[in-house]
Structures are given as structure tokens and as C-alpha cells.
mmCIF file of C-alpha atoms in Angstrom:
data_model
loop_
_atom_site.group_PDB
_atom_site.id
_atom_site.type_symbol
_atom_site.label_atom_id
_atom_site.label_comp_id
_atom_site.label_asym_id
_atom_site.label_seq_id
_atom_site.Cartn_x
_atom_site.Cartn_y
_atom_site.Cartn_z
ATOM 1 C CA MET A 1 -6.830 0.247 25.295
ATOM 2 C CA SER A 2 -3.460 -0.721 26.746
ATOM 3 C CA CYS A 3 -0.664 -2.537 24.903
ATOM 4 C CA LEU A 4 -1.673 -5.756 26.676
ATOM 5 C CA GLU A 5 -5.326 -5.348 25.691
ATOM 6 C CA TRP A 6 -4.332 -4.805 22.052
ATOM 7 C CA ALA A 7 -2.201 -7.946 22.149
ATOM 8 C CA GLU A 8 -4.968 -9.971 23.840
ATOM 9 C CA SER A 9 -7.476 -8.944 21.161
ATOM 10 C CA GLN A 10 -5.050 -9.857 18.374
ATOM 11 C CA LEU A 11 -4.247 -13.272 19.820
ATOM 12 C CA ALA A 12 -7.919 -14.035 20.478
ATOM 13 C CA GLU A 13 -8.813 -13.187 16.886
ATOM 14 C CA ILE A 14 -6.020 -15.349 15.443
ATOM 15 C CA GLU A 15 -7.149 -18.272 17.614
ATOM 16 C CA LEU A 16 -10.738 -17.773 16.411
ATOM 17 C CA LEU A 17 -9.603 -17.667 12.791
ATOM 18 C CA SER A 18 -7.500 -20.807 13.336
ATOM 19 C CA SER A 19 -10.578 -22.676 14.544
ATOM 20 C CA MET A 20 -12.627 -21.521 11.561
ATOM 21 C CA PHE A 21 -9.880 -22.076 8.987
ATOM 22 C CA PRO A 22 -7.994 -25.074 10.421
ATOM 23 C CA THR A 23 -5.740 -25.948 7.474
ATOM 24 C CA ARG A 24 -2.745 -24.054 6.146
ATOM 25 C CA GLU A 25 -4.481 -23.972 2.737
ATOM 26 C CA GLU A 26 -7.096 -21.735 4.388
ATOM 27 C CA LEU A 27 -5.072 -19.797 6.979
ATOM 28 C CA ASP A 28 -1.327 -19.317 6.574
ATOM 29 C CA VAL A 29 0.485 -17.416 9.346
ATOM 30 C CA THR A 30 3.703 -16.383 7.635
ATOM 31 C CA ASP A 31 5.562 -15.190 10.734
ATOM 32 C CA GLN A 32 5.322 -17.918 13.369
ATOM 33 C CA LEU A 33 7.979 -16.243 15.528
ATOM 34 C CA ALA A 34 5.886 -13.069 15.796
ATOM 35 C CA LEU A 35 2.862 -15.195 16.780
ATOM 36 C CA ALA A 36 4.897 -17.026 19.452
ATOM 37 C CA GLU A 37 6.190 -13.709 20.864
ATOM 38 C CA LEU A 38 2.642 -12.326 20.936
ATOM 39 C CA ARG A 39 1.388 -15.402 22.814
ATOM 40 C CA ASP A 40 4.275 -15.256 25.318
ATOM 41 C CA TYR A 41 3.572 -11.584 25.967
ATOM 42 C CA VAL A 42 -0.151 -12.173 26.546
ATOM 43 C CA GLU A 43 0.461 -15.196 28.778
ATOM 44 C CA GLY A 44 3.135 -13.386 30.780
ATOM 45 C CA SER A 45 5.919 -15.797 29.902
ATOM 46 C CA ALA A 46 7.964 -13.369 27.790
ATOM 47 C CA SER A 47 11.462 -12.470 28.955
ATOM 48 C CA THR A 48 10.513 -8.781 28.980
ATOM 49 C CA ASP A 49 7.441 -6.751 29.912
ATOM 50 C CA SER A 50 7.712 -4.773 26.697
ATOM 51 C CA PRO A 51 5.251 -5.667 23.907
ATOM 52 C CA PRO A 52 6.770 -7.486 20.915
ATOM 53 C CA SER A 53 8.087 -5.188 18.199
ATOM 54 C CA SER A 54 6.475 -7.164 15.359
ATOM 55 C CA ARG A 55 2.988 -8.540 14.900
ATOM 56 C CA PRO A 56 1.747 -11.624 13.009
ATOM 57 C CA GLN A 57 1.011 -11.442 9.312
ATOM 58 C CA PHE A 58 -1.175 -14.013 7.634
ATOM 59 C CA PHE A 59 -3.138 -14.988 4.543
ATOM 60 C CA ILE A 60 -6.739 -16.195 4.438
ATOM 61 C CA LYS A 61 -7.472 -18.162 1.284
ATOM 62 C CA GLN A 62 -11.013 -18.775 0.061
ATOM 63 C CA LYS A 63 -12.570 -20.343 -3.023
ATOM 64 C CA LEU A 64 -15.655 -18.366 -4.009
ATOM 65 C CA ASP A 65 -18.252 -18.818 -6.745
ATOM 66 C CA THR A 66 -19.509 -15.921 -8.866
ATOM 67 C CA ALA A 67 -21.781 -15.737 -11.893
ATOM 68 C CA SER A 68 -18.823 -14.996 -14.175
ATOM 69 C CA MET A 69 -16.168 -17.223 -12.532
ATOM 70 C CA GLU A 70 -16.283 -20.738 -11.106
ATOM 71 C CA ARG A 71 -14.462 -21.422 -7.799
ATOM 72 C CA THR A 72 -12.080 -18.524 -8.035
ATOM 73 C CA ASP A 73 -9.265 -18.153 -5.488
ATOM 74 C CA VAL A 74 -9.515 -15.073 -3.265
ATOM 75 C CA VAL A 75 -6.660 -14.265 -0.890
ATOM 76 C CA LEU A 76 -6.832 -11.716 1.926
ATOM 77 C CA SER A 77 -3.410 -10.585 3.127
ATOM 78 C CA CYS A 78 -3.606 -9.296 6.707
ATOM 79 C CA ALA A 79 -1.095 -7.520 8.936
ATOM 80 C CA TYR A 80 -1.732 -6.169 12.419
ATOM 81 C CA PRO A 81 -0.472 -2.724 13.435
ATOM 82 C CA SER A 82 0.651 -2.741 17.078
ATOM 83 C CA GLU A 83 -2.394 -0.649 18.061
ATOM 84 C CA TYR A 84 -4.982 -2.930 16.400
ATOM 85 C CA PRO A 85 -7.940 -3.013 16.978
ATOM 86 C CA SER A 86 -7.835 0.670 17.949
ATOM 87 C CA VAL A 87 -6.651 1.240 14.368
ATOM 88 C CA LEU A 88 -7.628 -0.802 11.321
ATOM 89 C CA PRO A 89 -5.471 -3.704 10.130
ATOM 90 C CA GLU A 90 -3.641 -3.721 6.808
ATOM 91 C CA ILE A 91 -5.821 -5.862 4.525
ATOM 92 C CA THR A 92 -5.314 -6.335 0.803
ATOM 93 C CA VAL A 93 -7.394 -8.590 -1.440
ATOM 94 C CA ARG A 94 -6.074 -10.543 -4.408
ATOM 95 C CA CYS A 95 -8.192 -12.451 -6.893
ATOM 96 C CA ALA A 96 -6.630 -13.829 -10.069
ATOM 97 C CA GLY A 97 -9.954 -13.743 -11.911
ATOM 98 C CA LEU A 98 -10.462 -10.004 -11.482
ATOM 99 C CA SER A 99 -9.176 -7.237 -13.688
ATOM 100 C CA ARG A 100 -6.957 -4.565 -12.187
ATOM 101 C CA ALA A 101 -9.881 -2.133 -12.049
ATOM 102 C CA GLN A 102 -12.150 -4.707 -10.390
ATOM 103 C CA GLN A 103 -9.500 -5.574 -7.805
ATOM 104 C CA THR A 104 -8.914 -1.898 -6.994
ATOM 105 C CA LYS A 105 -12.663 -1.330 -6.631
ATOM 106 C CA LEU A 106 -12.975 -4.347 -4.319
ATOM 107 C CA HIS A 107 -10.082 -3.147 -2.154
ATOM 108 C CA THR A 108 -11.329 0.445 -1.976
ATOM 109 C CA ASP A 109 -14.893 -0.558 -1.081
ATOM 110 C CA LEU A 110 -13.680 -3.010 1.571
ATOM 111 C CA ASN A 111 -11.569 -0.340 3.269
ATOM 112 C CA ALA A 112 -14.474 2.100 3.189
ATOM 113 C CA TYR A 113 -16.706 -0.525 4.829
ATOM 114 C CA LEU A 114 -14.166 -1.245 7.570
ATOM 115 C CA MET A 115 -13.611 2.452 8.298
ATOM 116 C CA GLU A 116 -17.350 3.038 8.629
ATOM 117 C CA ASN A 117 -18.319 -0.076 10.578
ATOM 118 C CA CYS A 118 -15.353 -1.625 12.353
ATOM 119 C CA GLN A 119 -13.365 1.127 14.078
ATOM 120 C CA GLY A 120 -12.119 -0.110 17.470
ATOM 121 C CA GLU A 121 -13.180 -3.726 16.900
ATOM 122 C CA VAL A 122 -11.476 -6.851 15.609
ATOM 123 C CA CYS A 123 -12.613 -7.066 12.021
ATOM 124 C CA VAL A 124 -10.714 -9.625 9.929
ATOM 125 C CA LEU A 125 -13.646 -12.048 9.954
ATOM 126 C CA SER A 126 -15.969 -9.163 9.012
ATOM 127 C CA ALA A 127 -13.653 -8.430 6.070
ATOM 128 C CA VAL A 128 -13.818 -12.066 4.928
ATOM 129 C CA ASP A 129 -17.625 -12.054 5.128
ATOM 130 C CA TRP A 130 -17.830 -8.709 3.297
ATOM 131 C CA VAL A 131 -15.734 -10.031 0.409
ATOM 132 C CA LYS A 132 -17.944 -13.125 0.159
ATOM 133 C CA ASP A 133 -21.079 -10.972 0.059
ATOM 134 C CA ASN A 134 -19.820 -8.243 -2.262
ATOM 135 C CA LEU A 135 -17.479 -9.892 -4.768
ATOM 136 C CA GLN A 136 -20.233 -10.382 -7.358
ATOM 137 C CA LEU A 137 -21.593 -6.863 -6.757
ATOM 138 C CA VAL A 138 -18.185 -5.306 -7.442
ATOM 139 C CA ILE A 139 -17.857 -7.350 -10.643
ATOM 140 C CA ASN A 140 -21.297 -6.225 -11.816
ATOM 141 C CA LYS A 141 -20.518 -2.547 -11.141
ATOM 142 C CA SER A 142 -17.241 -2.703 -13.033
ATOM 143 C CA LEU A 143 -18.890 -4.433 -15.990
ATOM 144 C CA SER A 144 -21.527 -1.676 -16.127
ATOM 145 C CA ALA A 145 -18.809 0.975 -16.045
ATOM 146 C CA SER A 146 -16.915 -0.841 -18.800
ATOM 147 C CA THR A 147 -20.011 -0.916 -21.004
ATOM 148 C CA ALA A 148 -20.552 2.805 -20.461
ATOM 149 C CA SER A 149 -16.937 3.600 -21.322
ATOM 150 C CA LYS A 150 -17.194 1.648 -24.582
ATOM 151 C CA LYS A 151 -20.175 3.776 -25.593
ATOM 152 C CA GLU A 152 -18.044 6.868 -25.051
ATOM 153 C CA SER A 153 -15.068 5.492 -26.965
ATOM 154 C CA SER A 154 -16.117 7.330 -30.122
ATOM 155 C CA SER A 155 -15.447 10.684 -28.433
ATOM 156 C CA PRO A 156 -12.080 12.405 -29.046
ATOM 157 C CA ARG A 157 -9.188 10.792 -27.215
ATOM 158 C CA PRO A 158 -7.931 12.971 -24.335
ATOM 159 C CA GLN A 159 -4.367 14.199 -24.470
ATOM 160 C CA GLU A 160 -1.924 11.837 -22.762
ATOM 161 C CA VAL A 161 -0.117 13.256 -19.758
ATOM 162 C CA PHE A 162 3.132 12.245 -18.052
ATOM 163 C CA SER A 163 2.984 12.508 -14.250
ATOM 164 C CA ARG A 164 5.494 12.365 -11.422
ATOM 165 C CA LEU A 165 4.131 12.166 -7.875
ATOM 166 C CA TRP A 166 6.215 12.977 -4.798
ATOM 167 C CA ILE A 167 4.480 11.302 -1.852
ATOM 168 C CA TYR A 168 5.249 12.036 1.805
ATOM 169 C CA SER A 169 4.380 9.751 4.718
ATOM 170 C CA HIS A 170 5.020 10.310 8.422
ATOM 171 C CA HIS A 171 6.777 6.932 8.348
ATOM 172 C CA ILE A 172 6.975 3.722 6.327
ATOM 173 C CA TYR A 173 7.924 0.729 8.492
ATOM 174 C CA ASN A 174 5.391 -2.002 7.716
ATOM 175 C CA LYS A 175 6.810 -4.796 5.574
ATOM 176 C CA THR A 176 3.473 -5.416 3.851
ATOM 177 C CA LYS A 177 3.162 -1.765 2.815
ATOM 178 C CA ARG A 178 6.735 -1.762 1.523
ATOM 179 C CA LYS A 179 6.043 -4.931 -0.456
ATOM 180 C CA ASN A 180 2.821 -3.479 -1.875
ATOM 181 C CA ILE A 181 4.618 -0.313 -2.989
ATOM 182 C CA LEU A 182 7.244 -2.351 -4.857
ATOM 183 C CA GLU A 183 4.728 -4.780 -6.402
ATOM 184 C CA TRP A 184 2.208 -2.121 -7.446
ATOM 185 C CA SER A 185 4.826 0.099 -9.061
ATOM 186 C CA LYS A 186 6.129 -2.880 -11.047
ATOM 187 C CA GLU A 187 2.608 -3.983 -12.015
ATOM 188 C CA LEU A 188 1.716 -0.482 -13.246
ATOM 189 C CA GLY A 189 4.983 0.080 -15.126
ATOM 190 C CA LEU A 190 6.032 2.999 -12.926
ATOM 191 C CA SER A 191 9.590 4.116 -12.270
ATOM 192 C CA GLY A 192 10.895 5.945 -9.209
ATOM 193 C CA PHE A 193 11.865 4.937 -5.690
ATOM 194 C CA SER A 194 10.640 4.533 -2.140
ATOM 195 C CA MET A 195 12.563 5.408 1.004
ATOM 196 C CA PRO A 196 11.285 3.574 4.104
ATOM 197 C CA GLY A 197 11.778 4.877 7.623
ATOM 198 C CA LYS A 198 10.791 8.161 9.225
ATOM 199 C CA PRO A 199 9.831 10.112 7.213
ATOM 200 C CA GLY A 200 8.834 7.891 4.315
ATOM 201 C CA ILE A 201 9.175 9.103 0.748
ATOM 202 C CA VAL A 202 7.770 7.606 -2.452
ATOM 203 C CA CYS A 203 8.258 8.946 -5.972
ATOM 204 C CA VAL A 204 6.446 7.377 -8.917
ATOM 205 C CA GLU A 205 6.492 8.493 -12.538
ATOM 206 C CA GLY A 206 4.727 7.287 -15.648
ATOM 207 C CA SER A 207 1.421 7.906 -17.375
ATOM 208 C CA HIS A 208 -1.075 10.060 -15.502
ATOM 209 C CA SER A 209 -3.612 7.220 -15.257
ATOM 210 C CA THR A 210 -1.184 4.688 -13.776
ATOM 211 C CA CYS A 211 0.185 7.199 -11.263
ATOM 212 C CA GLU A 212 -3.368 7.974 -10.146
ATOM 213 C CA GLU A 213 -4.096 4.244 -9.912
ATOM 214 C CA PHE A 214 -1.023 3.774 -7.709
ATOM 215 C CA TRP A 215 -2.057 6.670 -5.457
ATOM 216 C CA SER A 216 -5.627 5.363 -5.168
ATOM 217 C CA ARG A 217 -4.270 2.060 -3.825
ATOM 218 C CA VAL A 218 -1.668 3.502 -1.480
ATOM 219 C CA LYS A 219 -3.767 6.212 0.158
ATOM 220 C CA VAL A 220 -6.480 3.789 1.388
ATOM 221 C CA LEU A 221 -3.961 1.841 3.484
ATOM 222 C CA THR A 222 -3.738 2.780 7.153
ATOM 223 C CA TRP A 223 -1.306 5.663 7.629
ATOM 224 C CA LYS A 224 -0.580 8.112 10.427
ATOM 225 C CA LYS A 225 -0.175 10.748 7.707
ATOM 226 C CA ILE A 226 0.262 10.518 3.945
ATOM 227 C CA MET A 227 -0.048 13.130 1.218
ATOM 228 C CA ILE A 228 1.159 14.143 -2.234
ATOM 229 C CA ARG A 229 3.755 16.783 -1.384
ATOM 230 C CA HIS A 230 4.385 17.771 -5.008
ATOM 231 C CA ARG A 231 3.307 16.640 -8.445
ATOM 232 C CA GLU A 232 4.460 17.241 -11.984
ATOM 233 C CA ASP A 233 2.036 16.817 -14.902
ATOM 234 C CA ILE A 234 3.430 17.268 -18.409
ATOM 235 C CA PRO A 235 1.174 16.943 -21.490
ATOM 236 C CA LEU A 236 2.760 14.920 -24.270
ATOM 237 C CA ASP A 237 3.099 16.233 -27.827
ATOM 238 C CA ARG A 238 3.913 19.701 -26.490
ATOM 239 C CA GLN A 239 7.058 21.680 -27.216
ATOM 240 C CA GLY A 240 9.952 20.926 -24.884
ATOM 241 C CA GLU A 241 12.638 23.377 -23.760
ATOM 242 C CA ASP A 242 14.695 22.547 -26.852
ATOM 243 C CA SER A 243 11.670 23.280 -29.102
ATOM 244 C CA ARG A 244 11.292 19.596 -29.949
ATOM 245 C CA ALA A 245 8.012 17.811 -29.321
ATOM 246 C CA VAL A 246 7.783 15.752 -26.142
ATOM 247 C CA GLY A 247 6.384 12.555 -27.563
ATOM 248 C CA SER A 248 6.771 9.660 -25.110
ATOM 249 C CA ILE A 249 6.507 8.768 -21.454
ATOM 250 C CA ASP A 250 9.967 7.193 -21.407
ATOM 251 C CA SER A 251 11.648 10.357 -22.675
ATOM 252 C CA LEU A 252 10.535 12.179 -19.520
ATOM 253 C CA ARG A 253 11.508 9.580 -16.916
ATOM 254 C CA LYS A 254 14.298 10.496 -14.500
ATOM 255 C CA PHE A 255 14.488 7.040 -12.934
ATOM 256 C CA THR A 256 15.203 3.634 -14.445
ATOM 257 C CA GLY A 257 12.829 1.111 -12.949
ATOM 258 C CA PHE A 258 11.607 1.283 -9.356
ATOM 259 C CA GLU A 259 13.689 0.550 -6.260
ATOM 260 C CA GLU A 260 13.578 0.768 -2.495
ATOM 261 C CA ALA A 261 16.406 3.142 -1.603
ATOM 262 C CA MET A 262 18.227 3.031 1.749
ATOM 263 C CA PHE A 263 20.603 5.808 2.810
ATOM 264 C CA ASP A 264 22.779 4.677 5.754
ATOM 265 C CA PRO A 265 19.939 3.717 8.152
ATOM 266 C CA HIS A 266 20.631 4.745 11.755
ATOM 267 C CA GLY A 267 18.852 5.484 15.029
ATOM 268 C CA ASN A 268 17.656 3.100 17.750
ATOM 269 C CA ARG A 269 15.390 1.233 15.333
ATOM 270 C CA GLY A 270 17.419 1.878 12.220
ATOM 271 C CA ASN A 271 14.530 3.939 10.889
ATOM 272 C CA HIS A 272 16.242 7.249 10.073
ATOM 273 C CA MET A 273 18.048 7.828 6.786
ATOM 274 C CA ASP A 274 21.028 10.051 6.000
ATOM 275 C CA LEU A 275 19.366 13.085 4.392
ATOM 276 C CA GLY A 276 22.676 14.213 2.910
ATOM 277 C CA GLN A 277 22.883 10.977 0.923
ATOM 278 C CA LEU A 278 19.227 11.395 -0.085
ATOM 279 C CA TYR A 279 20.006 14.885 -1.403
ATOM 280 C CA GLN A 280 22.963 13.569 -3.439
ATOM 281 C CA PHE A 281 20.738 10.814 -4.845
ATOM 282 C CA LEU A 282 18.089 13.350 -5.893
ATOM 283 C CA ASN A 283 20.737 15.682 -7.290
ATOM 284 C CA GLU A 284 22.112 12.890 -9.495
ATOM 285 C CA LYS A 285 18.597 12.337 -10.839
ATOM 286 C CA GLY A 286 18.045 16.036 -11.516
ATOM 287 C CA CYS A 287 15.420 16.320 -8.778
ATOM 288 C CA CYS A 288 17.261 18.170 -5.997
ATOM 289 C CA ASP A 289 14.642 20.960 -5.971
ATOM 290 C CA VAL A 290 12.108 18.647 -4.281
ATOM 291 C CA PHE A 291 14.402 18.234 -1.261
ATOM 292 C CA GLN A 292 13.438 21.690 0.013
ATOM 293 C CA MET A 293 9.752 20.913 -0.654
ATOM 294 C CA TYR A 294 10.002 17.890 1.639
ATOM 295 C CA PHE A 295 12.210 19.262 4.398
ATOM 296 C CA GLY A 296 12.010 23.061 4.115
ATOM 297 C CA ILE A 297 15.782 23.391 3.863
ATOM 298 C CA GLU A 298 18.212 23.517 0.987
ATOM 299 C CA GLY A 299 20.321 20.418 0.538
ATOM 300 C CA ARG A 300 24.033 20.439 0.071
#
């Protein structure tokens, strides 16, 4: 598909959704300027032949009934990549009545469904219908898993592990992804940082389970390339280098809280960071060794 065909498909889908969800309480387009630029480009009235640099982002809000919850609010947050529908959209699902595990399961299953059934097609309405049809099923599965875990609770408690994940992405530009990274790290009590741009870097540290939860959410988003470049797993209650027992997660953290770090952005789109400043930042945190793991060169 061409840039114009992508834009035409996106605009047609938004217009369809607007007719099905006519009020702002149902469909909320948060970036009206991006929508106007998309329409001008499709209709040929834009001041330039180049496709718009940003795409609309919007929320679809539904009230759904389940056996365990009455009229619960479900919100789908949607963002179009420029190449949509040749690539999948960014869709996250939020439901106040679900536990963290249930919400993660719902999000993971939805993305698996879209990858299997909707490649190359507009699919936001399919995502809405899938959530309607599968919300109760996801709740039932998680309740069954919870019951099984309670039966196993009498078994010995596994040793707690501190983890630090160093994640590499080809790039991190999308505002929704950047927002998710910040919100999820805060929700899970993780410290570290994210560096948007090209390449994109994310470091999270905390308990092993919460780091894995963070990774399970991030990796199912649409990426050109994303991977864990390096990881550190340290069992607690072991002997540290000073022969004292390592007894808490906080004693092993190298970062205070979680932040989005910018290092003198430059380039035509302001999407490249000063790697020298990044190295100094890592050096101050006692993590300069990972610089060579990311870039294959020694920092200075």
C-alpha cells in the first residue's frame, strides 16, 4: 500500500467509528489537529504532498456487563502507526474492575488475536468486538488460575530475586508507548529510565516478577525490533561482595524512581541522543559496562 492508501484507510475507519460511537463519551479523538491534517492529506487540500508526521490517537469507551461486575467501564486506547493497516495499531485496554493479572491477560490475548486474524486490515472495530466477546472468558480463566495457585500456596516459598532488565528497541517515538512505559513502571514499583529516540533504551529494576510483568506488556506492542539486551538476576539473602547478606530489593537499586531521560536531542527529527551524555549518565549510576553491550564500543 502507498502512503495515501494507508491514510485513506485510517480516515475511513475513523469516520466509521464516529458513526457507530457518535458521542465523545463513546469515542474521544484526543488529537484533533492530527485528524484534520490526515483529512486534508487524503482530500488533497494539504499545503504539502508529504503525508502528515503524526496520526490520530483516540479512546473508545464502552460499558460492558459481566457475571462478576455490573456495567463496568472498558476503555480501548488506540494509536495509528503511519503504515497502518499494513502493521497493527497500538491498542491497550483498561478496565477498572479487573486485576492487574486479568488486564494483562486481556491485553495479551487481544494482541495475539489481532496478529493472527487482522494483519493488513483495519481492525479497531474487530478489537472492540473481541473485547466484548472475551472479557468474561478472560475473567473466568484468571479466576481458575487463582484458585489453582491458592492450592499450591502450602508449598515452600521460592527464593525472591532482584532483576534489572536492559531493553533495546530499534526506536521509541510513539507518544502512547512512551506514556505506557512511564505508567507501567510506576504501577509496578520499578525504578530505572527510558531513553526515547533511535535507538530506544529502557532499563527497569525491581523484583523479578514485576520486571517480567513489565516485559510481558511491553513486548506485545508493535515494534520494528525489541529485545532484552542484558539482564541481571540477583537472589536475595545471598552473601554480597562485602560478605553481608543482600536482604532487600531497595538495597540493590541503582536508580531512584523511573524517568524518561533525554540527552541533547538532535537530528532532523530530534530523534538522536548524545551518546556521550548517555555514557556519563550510566557511569554516574555505576552501569557504564552496559554501554558497550548496547553499542559495541567503549564509552568515554
